[in-house]
């Protein structure tokens, strides 16, 4: 950095109160705005700018191989318009464009788009890069806002407009000279949102007058939020104002290109769609200059969550994310909408409980209604595994969910409370996340493997005149006890047999069972609660025979009670 530059940056860094250093964004006078009452009922035309705006913002730009992989991914997702770069700006971008065309990699229903500044040699080079394309969008842009006019270019409005018109004229001429390609023209008054609306409109109309669009070959008027500077409602007003004042609207497509400097790029896009925009430029996961470009994944899945087909396929979002992260070397943050690692995860007990109940109540053929989950994670290729994770903030619902999802144990409600407390104390002590495997380990240690002082050695039952007769052997510490008993069922008979050997000072309270898995080799799980000394103790047992599972559960409960 030169000394002069350094000094000027030092000078700019002066501390001033915000009301002296910054200005509020002026509202648009549009008292009869209509967008607040509208709804988005269909997907816009999507244009991916991952390979241009996204790529130009990377510390390490994508290699040609990575770009090819990204292009293929974008095609598979369903993008029909893809900005592939700035071929006049570098040989790599030119070569990439040529490879796509020469190697026939562009499907017939996909249109490639290239960006170009309004300079003759760059426009000519862009047409060279696009030779042989079946259909192509030439995207011309120049800055129109007052700050750039004054500070960067030192030009009047007329001169700025003249740049755009000259660029458009040359594109018109070259397009006419190359009729083998179906040409579409796009014009961006760069920094549209910071430009006087009347002037943006005037330049766009002047460009359109040169291009002469028709309803069958529309001009794309892209109205970029180059730097996001206002609240989303003002952006929507800007778009509605523009659409209302544009002549020959039926020969134009209004397009958005929303950067995310205020963190509201998605909201601004959605409101601007209400306000009449028909096309959206953006990138996967919001990659792009500075805070990024619009995150198309989120806008598309927001539509999906409202029952609108986004016309983009994110049914395998983890794969989209994997390719994106590998080719761009960017990371999707853990809390990113839809794609983040923690997006569908609940740690908090009350959330876990509600999700658990929501899953139990969800009609597989009904409208999605699971609390805290805006969409079914399975619809975008995510599993239910990460939905509930367990730490000291969590509760019984989380423990129950993890045991059931991963190991098939559906604990009775009251037992969830008991085991939840045990796990809470455990998590509090360790102060970290506890995985499903560890929860299962504690469940085994606490219930299934609780074999002291009482353990089952042998058990047989038979029906006898509506009563069940059992014979069993149990070990009490090192002593072997032979039991015989009769009752209304195996548990009743076993409990009465226990009484006959002096293990009777408890009350049998509750019982539940279910199979673990299906098929011939499947096991059964049984849960038993006993009351002893005024307190309730749960036990659990697993066995290939449901009777033995129940008897083990009785002994597990007694072992915990003794
Ligand atoms: O952000 C922007 O304004 C752009 C234009 C070139 C469309 O990327
Ligand atoms: Zn941009």
XYZ file of C-alpha atoms and ligand atoms in Angstrom:
571
model
C 0.000 0.000 0.000
C 1.412 3.413 -0.912
C 1.967 6.081 1.764
C -0.778 8.242 0.271
C -3.272 5.364 0.381
C -2.243 4.498 3.899
C -2.726 8.076 5.028
C -6.123 8.352 3.400
C -7.330 5.156 5.099
C -6.029 6.446 8.449
C -7.932 9.673 7.907
C -11.163 7.830 7.057
C -10.961 5.770 10.216
C -11.838 8.815 12.383
C -14.365 8.099 15.122
C -17.659 9.942 14.743
C -21.024 9.269 16.369
C -23.196 7.114 14.062
C -25.680 9.911 13.367
C -22.862 11.982 11.918
C -21.102 9.184 10.097
C -24.082 7.361 8.512
C -27.372 8.304 6.867
C -30.716 6.497 7.135
C -31.776 4.919 3.818
C -34.474 7.080 2.206
C -37.841 5.343 1.818
C -39.551 5.016 -1.579
C -42.738 7.054 -1.878
C -45.204 4.325 -2.761
C -48.227 4.680 -0.454
C -50.354 2.387 -2.632
C -47.813 -0.437 -2.643
C -49.470 -3.805 -3.302
C -46.756 -6.323 -2.417
C -47.639 -6.722 1.299
C -50.905 -8.449 0.337
C -49.368 -10.809 -2.209
C -48.223 -14.422 -1.886
C -45.483 -16.297 -3.709
C -47.341 -19.037 -5.521
C -44.745 -20.266 -7.993
C -41.000 -20.614 -8.304
C -39.119 -17.771 -10.001
C -36.657 -18.372 -12.835
C -33.461 -19.289 -11.008
C -30.022 -18.329 -12.221
C -26.976 -19.678 -10.441
C -24.048 -17.296 -10.217
C -21.891 -19.764 -8.270
C -19.335 -19.991 -11.031
C -18.988 -16.219 -11.339
C -20.001 -14.108 -8.327
C -19.392 -17.058 -6.020
C -16.103 -18.061 -7.561
C -14.707 -14.525 -7.761
C -15.159 -14.189 -3.990
C -13.129 -17.279 -3.087
C -9.687 -17.055 -1.513
C -8.710 -19.982 -3.743
C -10.859 -19.880 -6.874
C -12.149 -23.185 -8.243
C -9.910 -25.107 -10.605
C -11.315 -25.990 -14.031
C -12.037 -29.536 -12.825
C -13.843 -28.171 -9.774
C -15.835 -25.766 -11.953
C -16.862 -28.632 -14.196
C -18.021 -30.605 -11.180
C -19.929 -27.582 -9.838
C -21.514 -26.996 -13.265
C -22.655 -30.612 -13.390
C -24.096 -30.327 -9.874
C -26.003 -27.161 -10.798
C -27.448 -28.912 -13.842
C -28.492 -31.885 -11.719
C -30.169 -29.592 -9.185
C -32.227 -28.209 -12.045
C -30.834 -24.744 -12.801
C -31.794 -23.759 -16.337
C -29.695 -20.588 -16.358
C -26.107 -20.664 -15.131
C -23.668 -17.754 -15.161
C -20.427 -19.546 -15.957
C -18.042 -16.660 -15.478
C -16.409 -13.623 -16.944
C -14.648 -15.164 -19.973
C -13.273 -11.848 -21.207
C -11.548 -11.235 -17.867
C -9.165 -14.189 -17.800
C -7.861 -17.021 -19.946
C -8.998 -19.602 -17.367
C -12.572 -18.341 -17.546
C -12.419 -18.226 -21.355
C -11.073 -21.794 -21.518
C -13.733 -23.018 -19.111
C -16.470 -21.520 -21.287
C -14.919 -23.146 -24.379
C -14.704 -26.536 -22.673
C -18.370 -26.475 -21.761
C -19.331 -25.701 -25.347
C -16.703 -27.791 -27.195
C -17.301 -30.842 -25.028
C -21.076 -30.520 -25.349
C -21.540 -30.318 -21.612
C -24.450 -27.871 -21.724
C -27.798 -29.670 -21.897
C -30.263 -28.313 -24.473
C -32.577 -26.940 -21.796
C -29.789 -25.068 -19.974
C -28.620 -21.591 -20.972
C -25.148 -20.392 -20.094
C -24.704 -16.775 -19.112
C -21.521 -14.693 -19.208
C -20.862 -11.389 -17.507
C -19.189 -8.549 -19.351
C -18.398 -4.906 -18.766
C -19.451 -2.344 -21.358
C -16.084 -2.292 -23.142
C -15.670 -3.136 -26.799
C -12.746 -5.584 -26.536
C -14.363 -7.403 -23.628
C -17.694 -7.731 -25.435
C -15.981 -9.075 -28.582
C -13.980 -11.570 -26.518
C -17.176 -12.735 -24.763
C -18.807 -13.468 -28.119
C -15.680 -15.436 -29.105
C -15.964 -17.440 -25.900
C -19.613 -18.205 -26.658
C -19.149 -19.257 -30.309
C -21.127 -22.432 -30.934
C -23.427 -22.137 -27.917
C -27.032 -23.038 -28.742
C -28.433 -20.355 -26.484
C -26.576 -17.815 -24.378
C -27.272 -14.879 -22.108
C -24.895 -11.946 -22.472
C -24.970 -10.062 -19.199
C -23.845 -6.452 -19.569
C -23.348 -4.227 -16.548
C -22.072 -0.839 -15.524
C -22.289 1.117 -12.291
C -25.016 3.697 -12.161
C -25.134 4.939 -8.578
C -24.194 8.498 -7.560
C -21.155 7.552 -5.442
C -19.518 5.549 -8.255
C -20.460 8.157 -10.872
C -18.778 10.843 -8.808
C -15.915 9.066 -7.024
C -14.893 6.227 -9.336
C -15.734 7.418 -12.853
C -16.110 11.178 -12.525
C -18.932 10.985 -15.069
C -22.309 12.586 -15.527
C -25.541 10.594 -15.739
C -25.548 11.080 -19.515
C -22.040 9.660 -19.820
C -22.917 6.648 -17.661
C -25.998 5.980 -19.774
C -23.947 6.330 -22.916
C -21.574 3.564 -21.697
C -24.522 1.209 -21.272
C -26.074 2.111 -24.615
C -22.771 1.704 -26.485
C -22.232 -1.702 -24.891
C -25.772 -2.778 -25.715
C -25.403 -1.597 -29.337
C -22.273 -3.657 -29.877
C -23.944 -6.702 -28.333
C -26.936 -6.188 -30.620
C -24.633 -5.999 -33.616
C -22.582 -9.071 -32.681
C -25.727 -11.029 -31.887
C -27.143 -10.187 -35.325
C -23.851 -11.277 -36.918
C -23.986 -14.633 -35.110
C -27.534 -15.873 -35.626
C -26.535 -19.534 -35.085
C -26.855 -18.855 -31.355
C -30.094 -17.815 -29.738
C -29.038 -14.669 -27.834
C -30.656 -13.286 -24.739
C -29.543 -9.999 -23.294
C -29.329 -9.109 -19.663
C -28.525 -5.674 -18.378
C -27.613 -4.769 -14.766
C -27.449 -1.192 -13.551
C -24.881 -2.195 -10.941
C -25.783 -0.891 -7.467
C -29.374 -0.452 -8.589
C -30.501 -0.172 -4.981
C -28.234 2.834 -4.434
C -29.127 4.488 -7.738
C -31.933 7.038 -8.141
C -34.912 4.931 -9.274
C -35.727 7.299 -12.133
C -32.172 7.091 -13.436
C -32.003 3.265 -13.224
C -35.261 3.118 -15.132
C -34.008 5.604 -17.720
C -30.804 3.608 -18.380
C -32.667 0.303 -18.533
C -35.178 1.768 -20.984
C -32.341 3.164 -23.103
C -30.618 -0.232 -23.207
C -33.897 -1.966 -24.006
C -34.531 0.499 -26.834
C -31.265 -0.637 -28.432
C -31.861 -4.311 -27.857
C -35.512 -4.219 -28.975
C -36.829 -7.081 -26.878
C -40.144 -8.766 -27.639
C -42.481 -10.883 -25.511
C -40.817 -13.908 -27.200
C -37.284 -12.692 -26.639
C -37.386 -10.684 -23.465
C -34.622 -8.582 -22.038
C -33.558 -9.517 -18.518
C -33.375 -6.396 -16.394
C -31.343 -7.429 -13.384
C -31.715 -4.971 -10.507
C -28.824 -5.762 -8.173
C -28.533 -5.175 -4.507
C -24.809 -4.881 -5.068
C -24.392 -3.732 -1.478
C -27.387 -4.370 0.724
C -28.200 -1.011 2.308
C -31.839 -0.891 3.353
C -34.486 -2.916 5.088
C -36.160 -5.533 2.848
C -39.440 -3.583 2.628
C -37.639 -0.703 0.924
C -36.131 -3.130 -1.578
C -39.618 -4.460 -2.306
C -40.859 -0.897 -2.843
C -37.980 -0.256 -5.258
C -38.928 -3.325 -7.300
C -42.651 -2.555 -7.311
C -41.926 1.051 -8.320
C -39.646 -0.107 -11.138
C -42.138 -2.653 -12.469
C -44.972 -0.129 -12.459
C -43.002 2.496 -14.359
C -41.286 0.229 -16.900
C -42.664 0.523 -20.415
C -43.046 -2.719 -22.422
C -43.016 -4.744 -19.233
C -44.228 -7.779 -21.158
C -40.943 -7.780 -23.054
C -38.834 -7.758 -19.902
C -38.035 -10.097 -17.055
C -37.303 -8.364 -13.754
C -34.449 -10.111 -12.020
C -32.988 -9.869 -8.524
C -29.393 -10.198 -7.419
C -29.329 -9.667 -3.688
C -26.117 -9.450 -1.717
C -26.372 -9.979 1.975
C -24.503 -7.123 3.684
C -27.223 -6.547 6.269
C -27.916 -10.252 6.642
C -31.373 -9.840 5.118
C -30.703 -10.873 1.522
C -33.167 -13.752 1.725
C -35.938 -11.593 3.188
C -35.245 -8.868 0.616
C -35.507 -11.408 -2.196
C -38.742 -12.859 -0.891
C -40.379 -9.443 -0.518
C -39.095 -8.368 -3.927
C -40.672 -11.496 -5.427
C -43.957 -10.361 -3.897
C -43.300 -6.995 -5.494
C -43.168 -8.447 -8.988
C -39.658 -9.797 -9.627
C -39.709 -12.902 -11.815
C -36.127 -14.118 -11.702
C -33.565 -14.664 -8.962
C -29.796 -14.794 -9.216
C -27.898 -16.307 -6.334
C -25.631 -19.074 -5.178
C -25.665 -22.297 -3.240
C -25.455 -21.543 0.473
C -25.014 -17.816 -0.240
C -21.409 -17.803 -1.438
C -20.409 -14.497 -3.019
C -18.635 -11.215 -2.476
C -18.235 -10.077 1.185
C -21.199 -11.442 3.194
C -22.202 -13.357 0.129
C -24.848 -13.464 -2.499
C -28.394 -14.692 -2.032
C -28.600 -18.246 -0.658
C -30.772 -19.941 -3.276
C -31.009 -23.167 -1.267
C -32.806 -21.341 1.516
C -35.165 -19.364 -0.715
C -36.047 -22.513 -2.660
C -36.649 -24.586 0.464
C -38.613 -21.758 2.056
C -40.946 -22.039 -0.951
C -40.992 -25.821 -0.541
C -41.981 -25.437 3.122
C -44.997 -23.394 1.978
C -46.125 -26.098 -0.418
C -44.719 -24.404 -3.547
C -42.647 -26.595 -5.879
C -39.292 -24.741 -6.043
C -38.363 -26.472 -9.321
C -34.927 -27.165 -7.877
C -34.089 -30.584 -6.531
C -32.567 -30.517 -3.065
C -33.708 -34.016 -2.142
C -30.067 -34.911 -1.458
C -28.923 -31.723 0.242
C -26.009 -33.418 2.058
C -24.503 -34.305 -1.320
C -25.010 -30.756 -2.616
C -23.291 -29.478 0.499
C -20.434 -31.968 0.167
C -19.660 -30.940 -3.429
C -20.025 -27.260 -2.542
C -17.705 -27.457 0.456
C -15.103 -29.478 -1.414
C -15.031 -27.346 -4.554
C -15.245 -23.913 -2.906
C -13.383 -24.720 0.319
C -16.158 -22.814 2.121
C -18.047 -24.249 5.060
C -21.771 -24.338 5.641
C -22.214 -23.062 9.220
C -23.756 -25.519 11.696
C -26.877 -23.400 12.071
C -27.426 -22.584 8.378
C -31.088 -23.039 7.393
C -31.851 -26.546 6.090
C -28.233 -27.585 5.512
C -26.384 -26.944 8.787
C -25.312 -29.798 11.025
C -27.449 -28.478 13.892
C -30.377 -27.232 11.820
C -32.665 -30.080 12.788
C -31.138 -30.710 16.192
C -32.748 -30.060 19.554
C -30.735 -30.129 22.756
C -33.355 -28.524 24.965
C -35.602 -30.863 26.919
C -38.908 -29.173 26.094
C -38.100 -29.100 22.375
C -37.096 -32.749 22.462
C -40.268 -33.684 24.221
C -42.416 -31.850 21.688
C -40.533 -33.345 18.734
C -40.888 -36.783 20.219
C -44.636 -36.340 20.631
C -44.845 -34.761 17.182
C -43.265 -37.794 15.542
C -45.594 -40.112 17.433
C -48.648 -38.097 16.302
C -47.547 -37.441 12.700
C -49.840 -39.034 10.122
C -47.501 -40.412 7.425
C -49.970 -39.230 4.761
C -50.962 -35.981 6.444
C -49.720 -32.410 6.473
C -46.352 -32.074 8.231
C -46.927 -30.993 11.817
C -43.936 -31.912 13.951
C -43.174 -29.033 16.343
C -39.814 -27.310 15.901
C -39.151 -28.967 12.530
C -40.230 -26.635 9.710
C -39.952 -29.448 7.156
C -39.449 -33.193 7.252
C -35.650 -33.586 7.232
C -36.066 -36.716 5.083
C -37.428 -34.576 2.211
C -33.990 -33.067 1.766
C -32.052 -36.256 2.308
C -31.286 -35.731 5.970
C -31.773 -38.445 8.538
C -33.568 -38.241 11.855
C -30.357 -39.185 13.634
C -29.167 -35.679 14.423
C -32.593 -34.350 15.409
C -32.156 -34.978 19.074
C -28.820 -34.715 20.762
C -28.274 -35.005 24.443
C -26.460 -32.875 26.991
C -27.214 -31.422 30.414
C -29.817 -29.073 28.859
C -31.795 -32.004 27.562
C -34.521 -34.039 29.158
C -36.224 -37.372 29.311
C -37.721 -36.871 25.846
C -34.259 -36.733 24.305
C -33.093 -39.855 26.087
C -36.238 -41.722 25.095
C -35.953 -40.570 21.478
C -32.331 -41.622 21.165
C -32.939 -45.016 22.771
C -35.902 -45.679 20.535
C -34.425 -44.359 17.281
C -31.117 -46.111 17.692
C -31.890 -49.225 19.736
C -35.651 -49.711 19.509
C -36.447 -49.352 23.254
C -39.816 -47.632 23.743
C -39.752 -46.930 27.476
C -43.058 -46.438 29.321
C -43.707 -42.795 30.177
C -43.036 -43.108 33.907
C -39.817 -45.005 33.273
C -38.633 -42.178 31.001
C -38.852 -39.861 33.988
C -36.737 -42.201 36.108
C -34.083 -42.887 33.484
C -34.147 -39.209 32.421
C -33.082 -38.207 35.938
C -30.287 -40.772 35.930
C -29.019 -39.493 32.568
C -29.335 -35.877 33.646
C -27.117 -36.465 36.653
C -24.671 -38.300 34.399
C -24.607 -35.440 31.826
C -24.286 -32.822 34.566
C -21.283 -34.638 35.971
C -19.544 -34.926 32.595
C -20.562 -31.500 31.276
C -20.476 -32.581 27.639
C -22.683 -34.059 24.935
C -23.666 -37.690 25.515
C -24.083 -39.850 22.415
C -26.799 -42.452 21.842
C -24.302 -45.258 22.344
C -23.346 -43.905 25.740
C -27.014 -43.553 26.723
C -27.571 -47.152 25.706
C -24.509 -48.141 27.755
C -26.003 -46.461 30.828
C -29.390 -48.066 30.144
C -27.761 -51.507 30.023
C -25.703 -50.851 33.148
C -28.669 -49.446 35.070
C -31.352 -51.958 34.008
C -30.494 -54.779 31.644
C -27.269 -55.882 33.289
C -28.461 -55.339 36.841
C -27.977 -58.937 37.997
C -27.013 -58.599 41.594
C -28.063 -59.777 44.083
C -30.777 -61.595 42.032
C -30.265 -63.239 38.653
C -32.315 -65.668 36.610
C -30.813 -69.075 35.923
C -33.808 -71.003 34.666
C -37.480 -70.331 33.952
C -40.313 -72.454 32.647
C -44.078 -71.921 32.652
C -47.113 -73.914 31.679
C -50.845 -73.290 31.569
C -52.851 -75.337 33.995
C -56.639 -74.918 34.273
C -56.580 -71.186 33.515
C -53.679 -70.669 35.910
C -50.039 -70.425 35.030
C -47.574 -72.626 36.820
C -43.933 -71.670 36.851
C -40.734 -73.252 37.982
C -37.573 -71.183 38.111
C -34.105 -71.054 39.523
C -32.675 -67.753 40.634
C -29.340 -66.980 42.145
C -29.256 -64.686 45.169
C -25.603 -63.735 45.489
C -23.931 -67.153 45.677
C -27.081 -68.999 46.838
C -29.268 -70.877 44.298
C -33.031 -70.694 44.989
C -35.590 -73.080 43.484
C -38.962 -71.388 42.902
C -42.369 -72.804 42.169
C -45.577 -70.797 41.952
C -49.017 -70.400 40.426
C -50.770 -67.274 39.316
C -52.845 -65.466 36.699
C -49.913 -65.294 34.364
C -46.174 -65.943 34.425
C -45.327 -62.704 36.203
C -48.039 -63.169 38.807
C -46.893 -66.769 39.388
C -43.245 -65.679 39.609
C -44.010 -62.859 42.052
C -45.925 -65.234 44.303
C -43.041 -67.751 44.104
C -40.623 -65.012 45.155
C -42.816 -64.414 48.216
C -42.463 -68.078 49.157
C -38.663 -67.668 49.430
C -38.894 -64.462 51.423
C -38.545 -61.944 48.600
C -42.004 -60.544 48.926
C -41.853 -57.117 50.516
C -42.666 -55.245 47.326
C -45.753 -54.469 45.253
C -45.927 -55.122 41.528
C -47.078 -51.871 39.902
C -46.808 -51.784 36.178
C -45.766 -53.735 33.118
C -45.098 -53.039 29.419
C -43.504 -54.999 26.598
C -42.730 -54.795 22.904
C -40.664 -56.611 20.358
C -37.247 -55.287 19.399
C -37.104 -55.472 15.633
C -38.964 -57.966 13.505
C -38.358 -61.413 12.081
C -37.571 -64.809 13.500
C -34.493 -63.802 15.479
C -36.082 -60.743 17.039
C -35.901 -60.091 20.791
C -38.522 -58.808 23.183
C -38.139 -56.000 25.700
C -40.147 -55.878 28.918
C -40.428 -53.139 31.532
C -41.654 -53.623 35.080
C -42.214 -51.183 37.933
C -42.272 -52.315 41.559
C -42.979 -50.331 44.690
C -40.823 -50.860 47.723
C -40.640 -48.718 50.848
C -42.930 -46.112 49.266
C -40.703 -45.609 46.210
C -41.112 -46.867 42.648
C -38.335 -48.702 40.856
C -38.274 -49.651 37.205
C -36.560 -52.640 35.699
C -36.037 -53.877 32.157
C -35.257 -57.193 30.550
C -34.492 -58.416 27.037
C -34.815 -61.984 25.851
C -35.878 -63.969 22.822
C -38.858 -65.150 24.916
C -41.267 -62.468 26.075
C -41.898 -64.400 29.324
C -38.237 -64.567 30.239
C -37.832 -60.880 29.300
C -40.600 -60.041 31.807
C -39.079 -62.141 34.575
C -35.691 -60.521 33.984
C -37.427 -57.125 34.173
C -38.940 -58.046 37.565
C -35.512 -59.044 38.880
C -33.919 -55.909 37.388
C -36.470 -53.753 39.242
C -35.944 -55.665 42.491
C -32.174 -55.420 42.203
C -32.517 -51.673 41.857
C -34.929 -51.543 44.814
C -32.941 -53.701 47.226
O -23.508 -7.500 -7.325
C -23.595 -7.035 -8.465
O -24.081 -5.937 -8.683
C -23.106 -7.863 -9.564
C -23.416 -7.369 -10.920
C -22.278 -7.574 -11.814
C -24.660 -8.022 -11.401
O -22.556 -8.918 -9.321
Zn -23.026 -9.603 -7.282
